[in-house]
Structure formats: C-alpha cells, structure tokens
XYZ file of C-alpha atoms in Angstrom:
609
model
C -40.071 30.711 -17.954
C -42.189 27.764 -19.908
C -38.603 25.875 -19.845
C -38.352 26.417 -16.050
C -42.087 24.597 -15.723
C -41.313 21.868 -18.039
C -38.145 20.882 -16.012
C -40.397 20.894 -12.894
C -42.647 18.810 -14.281
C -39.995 16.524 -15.438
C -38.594 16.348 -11.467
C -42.171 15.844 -10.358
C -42.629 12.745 -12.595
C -39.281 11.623 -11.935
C -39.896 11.702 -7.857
C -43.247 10.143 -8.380
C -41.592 6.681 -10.082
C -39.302 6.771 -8.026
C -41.252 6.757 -4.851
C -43.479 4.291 -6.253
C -40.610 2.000 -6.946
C -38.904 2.397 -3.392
C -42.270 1.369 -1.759
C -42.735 -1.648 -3.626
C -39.513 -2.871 -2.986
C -40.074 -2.260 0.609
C -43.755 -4.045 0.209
C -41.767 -6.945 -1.308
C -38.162 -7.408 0.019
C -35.631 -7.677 2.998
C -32.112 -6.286 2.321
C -29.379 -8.679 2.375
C -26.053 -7.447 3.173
C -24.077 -10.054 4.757
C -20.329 -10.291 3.591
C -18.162 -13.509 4.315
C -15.041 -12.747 5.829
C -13.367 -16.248 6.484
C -10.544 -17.015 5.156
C -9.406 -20.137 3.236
C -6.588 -22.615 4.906
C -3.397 -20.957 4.148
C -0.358 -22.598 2.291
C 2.808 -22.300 1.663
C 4.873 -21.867 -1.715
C 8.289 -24.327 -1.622
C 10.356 -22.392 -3.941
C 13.785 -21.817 -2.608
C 15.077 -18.381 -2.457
C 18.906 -18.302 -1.591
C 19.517 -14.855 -0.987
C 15.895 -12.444 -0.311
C 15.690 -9.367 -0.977
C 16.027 -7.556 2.279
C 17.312 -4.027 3.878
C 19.390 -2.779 6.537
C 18.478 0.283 8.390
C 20.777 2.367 10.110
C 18.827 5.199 12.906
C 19.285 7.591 15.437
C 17.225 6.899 18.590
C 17.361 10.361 20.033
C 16.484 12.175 16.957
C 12.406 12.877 16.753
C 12.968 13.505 12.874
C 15.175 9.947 12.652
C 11.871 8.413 14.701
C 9.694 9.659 12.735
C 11.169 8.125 9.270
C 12.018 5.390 10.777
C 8.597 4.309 11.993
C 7.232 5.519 8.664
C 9.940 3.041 6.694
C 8.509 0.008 9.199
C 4.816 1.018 8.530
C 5.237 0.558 4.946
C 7.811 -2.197 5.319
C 5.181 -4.312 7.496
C 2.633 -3.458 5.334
C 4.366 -4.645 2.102
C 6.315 -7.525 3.685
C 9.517 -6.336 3.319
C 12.414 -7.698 4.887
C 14.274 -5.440 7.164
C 16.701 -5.574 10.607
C 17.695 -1.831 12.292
C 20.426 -0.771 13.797
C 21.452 2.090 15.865
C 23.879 4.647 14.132
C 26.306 4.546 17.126
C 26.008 0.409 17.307
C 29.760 -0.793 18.399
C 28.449 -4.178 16.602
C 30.539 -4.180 13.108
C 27.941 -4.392 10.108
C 28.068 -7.714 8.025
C 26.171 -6.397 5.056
C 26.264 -9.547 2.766
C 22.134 -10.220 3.432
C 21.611 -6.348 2.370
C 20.578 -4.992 -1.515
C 20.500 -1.783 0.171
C 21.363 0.467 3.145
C 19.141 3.086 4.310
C 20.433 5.763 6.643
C 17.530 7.684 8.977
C 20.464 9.861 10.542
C 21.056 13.778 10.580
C 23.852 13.056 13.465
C 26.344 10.237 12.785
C 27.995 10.760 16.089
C 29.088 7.150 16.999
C 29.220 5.539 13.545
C 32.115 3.149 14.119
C 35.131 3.791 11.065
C 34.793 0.105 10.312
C 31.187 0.705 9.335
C 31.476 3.602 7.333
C 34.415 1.806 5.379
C 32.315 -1.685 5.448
C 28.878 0.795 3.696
C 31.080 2.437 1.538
C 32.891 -0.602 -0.009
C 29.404 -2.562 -0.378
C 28.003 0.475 -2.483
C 31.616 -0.027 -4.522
C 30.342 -3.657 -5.241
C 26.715 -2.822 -6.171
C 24.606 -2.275 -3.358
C 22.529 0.992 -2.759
C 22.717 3.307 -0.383
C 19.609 5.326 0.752
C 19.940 8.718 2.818
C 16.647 10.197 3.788
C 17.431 13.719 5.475
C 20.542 15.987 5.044
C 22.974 16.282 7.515
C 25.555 19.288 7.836
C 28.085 16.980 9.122
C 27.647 13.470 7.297
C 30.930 11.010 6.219
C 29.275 10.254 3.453
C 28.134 13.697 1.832
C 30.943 13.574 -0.654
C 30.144 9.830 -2.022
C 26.658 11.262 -2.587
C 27.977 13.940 -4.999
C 28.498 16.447 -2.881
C 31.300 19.223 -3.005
C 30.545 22.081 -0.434
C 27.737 22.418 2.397
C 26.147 26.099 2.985
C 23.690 27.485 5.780
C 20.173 25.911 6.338
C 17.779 26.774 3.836
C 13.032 25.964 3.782
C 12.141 23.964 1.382
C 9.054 25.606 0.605
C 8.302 23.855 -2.468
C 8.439 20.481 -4.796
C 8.698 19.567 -7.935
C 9.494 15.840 -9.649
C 11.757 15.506 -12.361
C 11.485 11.960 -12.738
C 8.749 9.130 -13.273
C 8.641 8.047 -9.667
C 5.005 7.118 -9.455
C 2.566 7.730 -12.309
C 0.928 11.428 -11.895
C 3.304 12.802 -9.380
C 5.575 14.499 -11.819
C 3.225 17.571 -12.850
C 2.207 17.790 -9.152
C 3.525 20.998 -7.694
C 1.992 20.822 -4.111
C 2.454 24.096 -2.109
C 3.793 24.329 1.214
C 0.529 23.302 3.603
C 1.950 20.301 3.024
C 5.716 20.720 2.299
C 6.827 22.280 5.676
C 10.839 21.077 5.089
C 14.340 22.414 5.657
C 17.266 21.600 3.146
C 21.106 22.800 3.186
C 22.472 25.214 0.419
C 24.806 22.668 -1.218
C 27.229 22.421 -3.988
C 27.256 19.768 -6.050
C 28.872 17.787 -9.073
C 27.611 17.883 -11.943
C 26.804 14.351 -13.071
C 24.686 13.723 -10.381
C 21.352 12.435 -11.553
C 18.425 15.303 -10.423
C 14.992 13.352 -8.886
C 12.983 16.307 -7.603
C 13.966 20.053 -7.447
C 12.403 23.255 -5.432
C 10.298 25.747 -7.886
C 13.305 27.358 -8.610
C 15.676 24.293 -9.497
C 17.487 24.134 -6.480
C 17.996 20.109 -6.320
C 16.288 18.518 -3.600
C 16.624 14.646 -4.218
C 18.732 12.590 -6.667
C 21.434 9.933 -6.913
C 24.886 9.954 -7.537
C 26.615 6.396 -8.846
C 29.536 5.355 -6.530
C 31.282 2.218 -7.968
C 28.921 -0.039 -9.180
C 26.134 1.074 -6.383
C 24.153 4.140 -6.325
C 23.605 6.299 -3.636
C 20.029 8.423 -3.324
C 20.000 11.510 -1.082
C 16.834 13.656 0.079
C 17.799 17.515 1.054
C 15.313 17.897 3.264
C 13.259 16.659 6.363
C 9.948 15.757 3.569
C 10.160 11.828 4.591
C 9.351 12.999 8.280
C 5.909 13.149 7.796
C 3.033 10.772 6.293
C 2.648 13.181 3.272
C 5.400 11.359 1.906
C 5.621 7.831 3.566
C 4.361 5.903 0.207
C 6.389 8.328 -1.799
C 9.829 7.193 0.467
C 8.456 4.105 -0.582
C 8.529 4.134 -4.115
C 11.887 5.979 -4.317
C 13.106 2.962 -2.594
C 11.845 0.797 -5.418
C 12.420 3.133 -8.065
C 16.246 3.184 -6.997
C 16.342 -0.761 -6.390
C 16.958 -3.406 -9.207
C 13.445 -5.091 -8.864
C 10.421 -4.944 -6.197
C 8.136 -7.066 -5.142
C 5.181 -5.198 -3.101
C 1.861 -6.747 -1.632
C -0.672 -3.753 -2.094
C -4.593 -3.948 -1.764
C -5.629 -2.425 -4.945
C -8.921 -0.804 -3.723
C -10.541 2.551 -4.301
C -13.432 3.397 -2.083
C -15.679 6.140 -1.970
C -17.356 6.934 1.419
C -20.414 8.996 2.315
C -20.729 10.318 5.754
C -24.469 11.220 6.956
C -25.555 9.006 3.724
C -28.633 8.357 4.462
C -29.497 10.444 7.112
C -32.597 12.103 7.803
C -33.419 15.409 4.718
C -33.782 18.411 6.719
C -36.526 20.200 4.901
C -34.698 23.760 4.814
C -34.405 27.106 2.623
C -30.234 27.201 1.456
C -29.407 30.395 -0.673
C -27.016 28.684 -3.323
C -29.500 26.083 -3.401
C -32.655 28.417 -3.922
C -30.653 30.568 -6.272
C -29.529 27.525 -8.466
C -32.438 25.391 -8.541
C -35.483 27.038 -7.144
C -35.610 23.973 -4.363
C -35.346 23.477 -0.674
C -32.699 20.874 0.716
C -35.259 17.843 0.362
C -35.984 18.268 -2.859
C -32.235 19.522 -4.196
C -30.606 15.902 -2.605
C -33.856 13.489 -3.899
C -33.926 15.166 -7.339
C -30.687 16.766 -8.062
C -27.432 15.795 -5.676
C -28.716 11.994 -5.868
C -29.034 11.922 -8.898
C -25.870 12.865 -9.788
C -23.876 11.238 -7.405
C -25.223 7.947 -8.885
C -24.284 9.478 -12.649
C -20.619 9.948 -11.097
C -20.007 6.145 -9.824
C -21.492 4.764 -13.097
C -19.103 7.134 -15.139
C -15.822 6.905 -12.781
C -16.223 3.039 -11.957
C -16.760 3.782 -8.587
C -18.983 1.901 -5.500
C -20.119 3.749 -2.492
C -19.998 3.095 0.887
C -22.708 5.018 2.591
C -22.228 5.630 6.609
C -26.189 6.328 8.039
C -26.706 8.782 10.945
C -30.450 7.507 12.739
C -31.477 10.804 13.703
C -30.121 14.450 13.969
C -31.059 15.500 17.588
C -28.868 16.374 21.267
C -29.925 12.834 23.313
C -27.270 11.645 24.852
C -28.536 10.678 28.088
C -29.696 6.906 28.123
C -33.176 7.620 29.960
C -34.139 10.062 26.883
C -32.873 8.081 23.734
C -35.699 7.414 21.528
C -36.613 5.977 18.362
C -37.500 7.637 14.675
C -40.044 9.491 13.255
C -41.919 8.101 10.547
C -40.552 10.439 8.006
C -37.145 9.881 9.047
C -37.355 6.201 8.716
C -39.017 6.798 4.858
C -36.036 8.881 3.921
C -33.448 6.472 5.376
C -35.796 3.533 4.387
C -35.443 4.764 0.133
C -31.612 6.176 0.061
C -30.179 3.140 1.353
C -32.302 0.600 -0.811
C -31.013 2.599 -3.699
C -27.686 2.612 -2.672
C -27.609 -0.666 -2.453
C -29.192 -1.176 -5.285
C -26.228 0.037 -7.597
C -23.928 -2.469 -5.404
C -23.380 -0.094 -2.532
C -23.173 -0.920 1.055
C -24.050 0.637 4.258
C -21.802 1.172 7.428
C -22.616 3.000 10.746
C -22.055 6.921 11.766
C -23.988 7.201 14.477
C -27.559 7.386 16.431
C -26.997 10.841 15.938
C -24.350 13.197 14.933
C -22.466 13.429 18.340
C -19.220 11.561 18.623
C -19.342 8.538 21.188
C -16.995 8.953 24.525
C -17.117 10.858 27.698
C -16.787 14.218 29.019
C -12.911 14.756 29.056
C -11.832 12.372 25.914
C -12.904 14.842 23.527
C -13.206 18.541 23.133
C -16.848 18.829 22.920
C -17.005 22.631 23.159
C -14.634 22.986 19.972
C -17.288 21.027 17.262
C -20.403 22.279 19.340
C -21.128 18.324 20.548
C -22.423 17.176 23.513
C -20.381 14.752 25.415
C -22.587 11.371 26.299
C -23.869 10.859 30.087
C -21.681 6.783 30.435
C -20.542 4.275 28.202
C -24.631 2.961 29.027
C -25.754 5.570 27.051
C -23.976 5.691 23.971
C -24.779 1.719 23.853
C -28.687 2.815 24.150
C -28.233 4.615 21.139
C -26.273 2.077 19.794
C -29.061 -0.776 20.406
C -31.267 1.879 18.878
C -29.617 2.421 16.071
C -29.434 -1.655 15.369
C -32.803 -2.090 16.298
C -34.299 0.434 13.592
C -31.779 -0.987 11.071
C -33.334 -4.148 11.594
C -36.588 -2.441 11.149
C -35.622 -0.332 7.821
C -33.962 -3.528 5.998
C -34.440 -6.592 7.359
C -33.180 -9.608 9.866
C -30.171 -10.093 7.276
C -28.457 -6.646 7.433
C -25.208 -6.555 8.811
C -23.015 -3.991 9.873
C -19.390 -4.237 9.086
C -17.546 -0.978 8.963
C -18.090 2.298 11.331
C -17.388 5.870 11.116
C -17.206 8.150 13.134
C -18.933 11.932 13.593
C -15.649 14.548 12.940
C -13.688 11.391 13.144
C -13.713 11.531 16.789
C -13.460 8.186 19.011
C -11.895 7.315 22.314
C -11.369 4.008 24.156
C -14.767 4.863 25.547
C -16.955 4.391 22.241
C -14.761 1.879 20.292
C -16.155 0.091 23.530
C -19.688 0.598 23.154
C -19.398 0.151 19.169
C -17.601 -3.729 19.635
C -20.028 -4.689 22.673
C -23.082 -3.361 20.519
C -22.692 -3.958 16.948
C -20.797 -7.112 17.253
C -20.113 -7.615 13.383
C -17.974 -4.472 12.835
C -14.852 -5.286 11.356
C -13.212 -1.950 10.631
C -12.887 1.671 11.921
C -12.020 4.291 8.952
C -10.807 6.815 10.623
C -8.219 9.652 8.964
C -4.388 9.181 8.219
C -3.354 12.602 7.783
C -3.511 15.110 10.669
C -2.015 16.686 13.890
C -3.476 14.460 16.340
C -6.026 16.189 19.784
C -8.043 14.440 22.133
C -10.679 11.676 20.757
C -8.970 11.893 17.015
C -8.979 8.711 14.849
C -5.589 9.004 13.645
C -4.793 6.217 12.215
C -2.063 3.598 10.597
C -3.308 0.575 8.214
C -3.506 -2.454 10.205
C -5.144 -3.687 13.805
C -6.824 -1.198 16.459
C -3.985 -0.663 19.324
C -7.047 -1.050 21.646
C -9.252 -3.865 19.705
C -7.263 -5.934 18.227
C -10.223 -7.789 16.366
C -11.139 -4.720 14.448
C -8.980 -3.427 11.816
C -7.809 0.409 11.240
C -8.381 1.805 7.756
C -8.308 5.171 7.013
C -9.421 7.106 4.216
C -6.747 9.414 2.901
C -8.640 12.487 1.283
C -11.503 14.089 1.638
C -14.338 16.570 0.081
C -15.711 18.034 -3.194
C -12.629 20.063 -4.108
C -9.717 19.259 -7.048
C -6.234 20.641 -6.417
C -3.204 19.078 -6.275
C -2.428 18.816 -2.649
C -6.115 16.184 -2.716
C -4.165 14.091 -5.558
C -1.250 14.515 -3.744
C -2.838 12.390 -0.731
C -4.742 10.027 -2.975
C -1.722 9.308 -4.694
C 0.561 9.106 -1.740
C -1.827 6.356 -0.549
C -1.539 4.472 -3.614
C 1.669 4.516 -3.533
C 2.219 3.506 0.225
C -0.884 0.803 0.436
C -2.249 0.759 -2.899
C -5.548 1.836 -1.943
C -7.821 5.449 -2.614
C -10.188 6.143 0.467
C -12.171 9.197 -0.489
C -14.982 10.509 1.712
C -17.774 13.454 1.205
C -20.642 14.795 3.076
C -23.957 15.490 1.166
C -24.270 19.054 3.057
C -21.035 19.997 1.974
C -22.892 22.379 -0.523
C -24.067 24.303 2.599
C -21.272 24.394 5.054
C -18.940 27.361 4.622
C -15.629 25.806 5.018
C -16.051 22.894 3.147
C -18.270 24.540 0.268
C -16.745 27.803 0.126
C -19.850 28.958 -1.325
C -19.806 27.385 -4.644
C -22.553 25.965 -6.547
C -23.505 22.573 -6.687
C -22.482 22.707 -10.583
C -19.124 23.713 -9.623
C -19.090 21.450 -6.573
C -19.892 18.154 -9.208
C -17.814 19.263 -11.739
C -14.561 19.255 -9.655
C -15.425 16.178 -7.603
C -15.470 13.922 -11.022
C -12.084 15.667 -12.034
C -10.238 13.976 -8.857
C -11.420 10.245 -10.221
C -11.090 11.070 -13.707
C -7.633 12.321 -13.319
C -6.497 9.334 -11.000
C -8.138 6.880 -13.731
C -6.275 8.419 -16.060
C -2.915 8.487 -14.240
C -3.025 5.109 -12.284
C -6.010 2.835 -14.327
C -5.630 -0.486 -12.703
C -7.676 0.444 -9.154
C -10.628 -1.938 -8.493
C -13.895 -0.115 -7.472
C -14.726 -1.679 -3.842
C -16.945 -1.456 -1.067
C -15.410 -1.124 2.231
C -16.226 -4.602 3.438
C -14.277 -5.902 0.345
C -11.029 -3.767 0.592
C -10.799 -5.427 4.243
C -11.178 -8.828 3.385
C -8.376 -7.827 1.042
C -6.239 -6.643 3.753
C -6.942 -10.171 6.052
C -5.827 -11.519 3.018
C -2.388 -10.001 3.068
C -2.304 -9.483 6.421
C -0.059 -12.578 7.947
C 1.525 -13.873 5.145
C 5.388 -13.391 4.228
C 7.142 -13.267 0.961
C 10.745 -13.528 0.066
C 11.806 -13.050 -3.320
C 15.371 -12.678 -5.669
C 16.422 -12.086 -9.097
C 18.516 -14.696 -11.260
C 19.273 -13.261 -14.136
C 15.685 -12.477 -16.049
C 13.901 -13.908 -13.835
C 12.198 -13.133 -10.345
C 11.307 -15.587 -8.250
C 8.493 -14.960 -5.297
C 7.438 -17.306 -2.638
C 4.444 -16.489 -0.271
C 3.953 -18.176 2.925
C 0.380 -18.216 4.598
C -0.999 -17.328 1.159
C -4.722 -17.403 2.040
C -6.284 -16.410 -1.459
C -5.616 -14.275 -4.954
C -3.724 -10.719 -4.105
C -2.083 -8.601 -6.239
C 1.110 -6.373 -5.721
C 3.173 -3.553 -7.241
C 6.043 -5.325 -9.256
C 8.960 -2.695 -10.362
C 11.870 -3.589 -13.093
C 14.723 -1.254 -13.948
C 14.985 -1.378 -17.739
C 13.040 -4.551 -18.201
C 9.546 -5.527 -19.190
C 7.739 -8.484 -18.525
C 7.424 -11.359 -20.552
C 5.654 -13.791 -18.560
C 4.022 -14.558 -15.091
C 4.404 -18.111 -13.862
C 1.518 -18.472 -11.383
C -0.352 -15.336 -11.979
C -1.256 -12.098 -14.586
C 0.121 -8.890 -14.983
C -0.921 -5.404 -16.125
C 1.546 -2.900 -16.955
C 0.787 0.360 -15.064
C 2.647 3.122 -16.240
C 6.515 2.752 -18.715
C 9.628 5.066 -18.585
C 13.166 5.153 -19.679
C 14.082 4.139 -16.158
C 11.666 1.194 -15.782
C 8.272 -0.511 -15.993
C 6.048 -0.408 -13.300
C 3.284 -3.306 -13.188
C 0.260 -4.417 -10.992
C 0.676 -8.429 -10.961
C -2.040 -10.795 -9.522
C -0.902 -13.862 -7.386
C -3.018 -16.842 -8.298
C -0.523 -19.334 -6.088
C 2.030 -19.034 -3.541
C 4.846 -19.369 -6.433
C 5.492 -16.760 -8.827
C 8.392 -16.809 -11.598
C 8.127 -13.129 -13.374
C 10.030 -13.678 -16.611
C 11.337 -10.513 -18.217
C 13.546 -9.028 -21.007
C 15.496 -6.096 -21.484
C 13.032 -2.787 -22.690
C-alpha cells in the first residue's frame, strides 16, 4: 500500500514539471513547422546504356484475375521505374523479344496465343531469358517447360509458407488464410524443380524449373491477385532476375490518429483496474509517457493527426470554437510532440468524416453526414484558425487524415480550398473498398492531382504475423512502413480486445523491434519527409544493364539523393561509383543491398560471393 502512495507521488511531481515546462514554452515561443518542398533543377546522367533492362508482359483482357495482376505488376513497375510494354495473350502481332530479360505471363486462358509466339518464348528462355507465370492454368502450353508432368482437380490454397530468402523476414512468416484466400491445381511434378514457397503441408506452391539456359518461375495459385502480395510479386521478379535496380523511398512512419485531441476525463475498467486512474491522467502520466520511451528505443518519429474538438456540429450556422481546457490539452501534447522531432497533420474539426449525405454510410460508424461542402469548410477555417492560435503564425499543415479513413470528392474539396498547404492524403492500401473509403495506390490523387496519395499499410497495437506480413509487403513493394494507432485503442473493444495497457505496449514495440531486426536500413521519418522523398522519385527514369561485373545506372530528371533496392545473384558488391551501399540481408542465392544515389551515374562494381 505505502509503494502504491509513493508511485503517486512520483506521477504527481512528474505532472507538476511537466506542466510547468509546457506553459513556459507557451509564455515564450511560437511553433515552427514549415517544411520546404521544392525541388532542385533536375539533370540528367549521360551514360550510355545499350541494351536496358526491361520486361515484356503478356495478359488477358477479359480475365478479372489477369486485370488484377496486371495492374498490380504496373503499380509497382511505375513506382520503381521499370521498363515494361504489354501485350494481349491473343495479339496476332509476332513477339520480337530481343529488348526483353524476361517474359511475364498474367494468363489462366491462352486461347489465342499465336504458335509462332509460344515457339519465339520458348526458344528465348533456351537462350537465357526468364520466363515468369503468375497464376496456374489447367490448360497452359507451357506447363510442361515449367516442370510439370500431370495436372489434377482444383484445389484452396489455404495456407503459405517460404522456403527461400525472398525478402528478409518473410521466410518464418506463416500467415493464415484472412489473407491467403487462393486456389491452386493438384499437380505432378519433376523432381529437380527448385521449391520457393509450399502450403503447410508441403504441397509446392511456387518455384522454378531451369529450361535451357533460362529459368522459368511458376505461382500455383491466384495469391498475386491481390495487394497482399503486390511487393512480394515484386521481389520474386528480382529474386529470379540476374540483377535489379529499384528506386524505393526508404521511410518508416509512425502515425497517431486523434493525437492530440481533447482527454475525455472518464472512468475505463482496465484502466481503473491497472492503474488506479481515469483516462486524463492514464494518457498524461502513463500512455505518453511510454509512447515517447518507444520512439526513442525503436528509432522511430511520430506523426501526430489532431482532432479540434469531439462534438456532433456539422451544420455551418452552429460550428464553434474550443473550450479553454481543450485548447490546454491540445496546446501541451503537440508542443511535446514536436519537441522530440514530431510533426502534426490534420484529422478533423471533429471526429465526423467530411462529405455529404449519400457519399458515405453514415449510419454504419454512427457519424453524422455534414449539412454542404460550406460547412465542412467552417470547420475547416476553424480548425486553422485555432491552430494558428495553439502554435503560432508559422505552423503549417502538410499531411491530412481522415476520421475511419473516410473521404469523398466532397471533402478532399473542402480540405484543398481550406488548408491550402496539404500535400498528402494517407489514406489505407489494404481493404474491400464501400462508399467514401480512402483506398488508395502510392502516387497522385485521381481527383487532385496536386496532392499526393500515401497510404499507411498496417495498423494498431497488436503483433502477429499477418501485421508483419503487411509491413513487410510494403517494404518490399515501395520501400516504406506506414504504421498508424489510436490512443483509445486501450478502450475500444475491437481494437483492444480487452487487454491491458502492459500487454497493449509490450506487443506494439515487438512489431518495430522485429522489423529492425529483419530489415535494419529504414530511416525514421515524418510524413512531410517521406513525401518530399516520393517528389523526389517521382518523374525521373532510369535505365540500367550489366557488363560483366559491373552495373551501370543512368537517372534522368534526377532531382536530389535517393536510394533504391539493388539485387545480385551470387555476387557482392565491391564498389559504388557515384553513391554508398549497405548490404541488407545475404543468402546462397544472392545479396540484397540498399544503395544511395549521390549523382545521376552509378557504376555498381561487384565480384563473385
């Protein structure tokens, strides 16, 4: 009981100081957050590259699964400036494949496929060129070149299992089937075939079988239909392929939605039981605390998203402004935050998601929808003006999120006209898309062109391996970890499941300490910096070819340092001529690196492992 005093005394004295020291910094100082994002005069690298590295992919345009690859490939291909031309299966063109280091077939029906072709593929995988199959097919010409002897019934593919060093940390990954929703055939195969990934019980679900001097890769199932796999597809690609040369951003970002909001001063059982406080004091003294404990210790930054004021106004006549207490609490959690080199975007004047009556089910998260655009732009110019108010003339808003990640063309309207410095939305990249849903790819706004879509890839307090499953999958796709949380998650049902804060903590540091461990080389970012880093990428080109041991890159429209995933089959590097390297993970098959590009010419000078 004395110990239980003590420690309250300790929180008292540790509140007081820390009161003290929020107010005088108030007293004293305006907040300055103001982040450049021009970019320098591009240039050009003059290195001549004879013959690019560059892909040929073959698809079936009346297939949903063969769209569905196929727009993944170009998502990832656009991203990492990867040179690519498609075709249609049933083209009557005949295929020069001279330009081509590898062919990738999106096709489950090869109704069409002119003789010629399938003669003119399957004598340039004799002379050394890949071949890349992403979905089985009961009827395919080239099942037997991919080591294939007999073809049984359908069969789900309820589970997944690597057998080889794809990407670092997938391998003892054994997601379960929430995510793995796949069909396969019951196949026969030889037995030198080289085994990738496998169901739980070994039944072979991706490998490659040599054919001449090419190799051929095939995928059993429909997996590379869905996002859940798009930057896995992608590594495959360049696990299979001699060397690759990949742009990435190299960010990891930790968002907090409703951070800082206003502290509702409420009793919460699991809270009460663990800690004898109510919510106020459990998120000043305890969750705070932490949190700040966990960025120092996992290298992280934080990118805090503040909600004005919990309350139902959304008709413009009855928007006000903030209590005093409210603007205290906001006033202290986001000087702190940016104290420790955090940064602030926008969720909201309050917690209902901006657009109109029929964009968004209102009824479904308990919302209510806003009166006109005019209305969610008064609580927009509300929300500005008490920022202005909290931390000063020189605070500027660059990044938005918003409430349940809901936004129509309605409040993406209000957001640009009103907050005219936002630069991104971060909406969600995973998910079955409904009405108002920020489902999003990497790259511009289809509506707003001058904003840019970034979504985060996982979310909440939980570890298992479907979460590093997604963080990883990002990684591997973009090269960039977008994790969000929600302070209350402690006291919501479904995303606390009732657990204690301890256990809560304890979990949430596992997910970065296990993707530190497994993939090291991620730069801790605030938002605003992870999409400069994207501008940065964004327009330029690069072409690049190997000549014996060494790979030569040029970069057009290179507009500042990037850095990129760099793959070698059975090499290491030596040497970067015009930029640094870090190796990033080394296996039997091949090293996988993270180089920085200091100028628009690279030579990568390697040797054999």
């Amino acid at each position: 009981m004395k110990s239980k005093y003590i420690l309250g005394l300790v929180l008292v004295v540790v509140f007081f100081f820390q009161e003290l020291r929020i107010k005088n910094i108030e007293d004293l100082f305006n907040l300055n957050q103001v982040y450049n994002f021009t970019l320098p005069p591009p240039i050009s690298g003059n290195l001549k590259i004879e013959q690019p590295k560059k892909y040929l992919i073959l698809y079936e345009d009346k297939s949903e699964g063969s769209k569905e690859v196929k727009i993944g490939l170009e998502e990832v291909f656009q991203f990492s400036k990867i040179k690519y031309d498609t075709f249609k299966i049933s083209t009557d063109k005949i295929l020069d494949l001279k330009d081509y280091s590898m062919i990738i077939l999106v096709v489950e029906n090869y109704e069409g496929l002119l003789y010629e072709n399938f003669l003119n593929i399957k004598e340039a995988i004799q002379k050394g060129k890949n071949l890349f199959i992403t979905q089985r097919s009961y009827r395919s010409p080239f099942n037997s070149l991919a080591g294939i002897e007999k073809v049984g019934e359908f069969i789900e593919t309820k589970s997944f299992q690597f057998k080889k060093d794809v990407f670092p940390g997938l391998k003892k990954l054994k997601p379960d089937n929430l995510i793995l929703v796949s069909s396969g055939l019951n196949m026969t195969l030889k037995n030198d075939i080289d085994v990738i990934a496998t169901t739980d019980k070994d039944i072979p679900l991706m490998w490659t079988n040599n054919f001449g001097n090419g190799k051929i890769f095939y995928n059993n199932s429909t997996l590379f239909q869905g996002k859940i796999f798009r930057g896995i597809m992608k590594q495959i690609i360049s696990y299979i392929e001699d060397v690759s040369f990949y742009p990435i951003l190299n960010s990891k970002v930790l968002q907090i939605d409703d951070f800082p909001s206003p502290i509702p001063v409420v009793e919460n059982d699991i809270i009460e039981k663990e800690y004898g406080l109510d919510t106020s004091g459990f998120f000043n003294l305890i969750w705070w605390q932490d949190m700040m404990g966990i960025v120092e210790r996992q290298k992280l930054k934080m990118t805090g998203f503040i909600i004005i004021e919990y309350n139902d106004l959304t008709i413009k006549d009855k928007i006000i402004g903030i209590e005093k207490r409210t603007f205290n609490d906001l006033s202290k959690r986001g000087r702190e935050l940016k104290s420790i080199g955090g940064e602030l975007g926008l969720h909201g004047y309050n917690h209902y998601s901006l657009g109109l009556e029929k964009e968004i089910n209102y009824e479904d998260y308990g919302y209510v929808p806003w009166e006109n655009i005019a209305a969610m732009k008064k609580g927009l110019e509300v929300s500005k003006d008490e920022i202005k108010k909290l931390y000063g003339d020189k605070f500027h808003i660059y990044s938005y999120v918003a409430p349940s990640n809901l936004l129509p063309n309605s409040g993406k309207k209000a957001i640009v006209e009103t907050f005219t410095d936002i630069k991104a939305f971060c909406g969600i990249f995973y998910g079955e898309d409904e009405p108002g849903l920020l489902l999003q790819e990497v790259g511009r706004d289809p509506q707003f062109k001058d904003i840019y879509s970034l979504p985060r890839m996982s979310s909440g307090f939980f570890y298992n391996d479907i979460v590093i499953w997604q963080i990883l999958n990002g990684i591997a796709a973009y090269g960039y970890l977008s994790h969000f949380i929600h302070p209350d998650d402690i006291m919501d049902k479904e995303r606390g499941e009732g657990k204690s804060w301890e256990e809560l903590k304890t979990e949430f540091e596992k997910i970065f300490d296990t993707i530190n461990k497994d993939y090291s080389v991620l730069e801790p970012h605030i938002q605003s910096k992870m999409t400069y880093n994207y501008s940065v990428i964004e327009k330029m080109n690069v072409s690049y070819e190997k000549k014996d041991d060494i790979v030569y890159v040029n970069i057009g429209n290179y507009s500042g340092e990037f850095e990129a995933h760099f793959r070698a089959k059975k090499k290491k590097i030596i040497e970067v001529i015009g930029g640094e390297f870090k190796l990033i993970s080394n296996t039997p098959e091949g090293s996988l690196y993270l180089i920085t590009a200091k100028n628009p010419e690279l030579k990568i000078v390697m040797e054999d492992l």
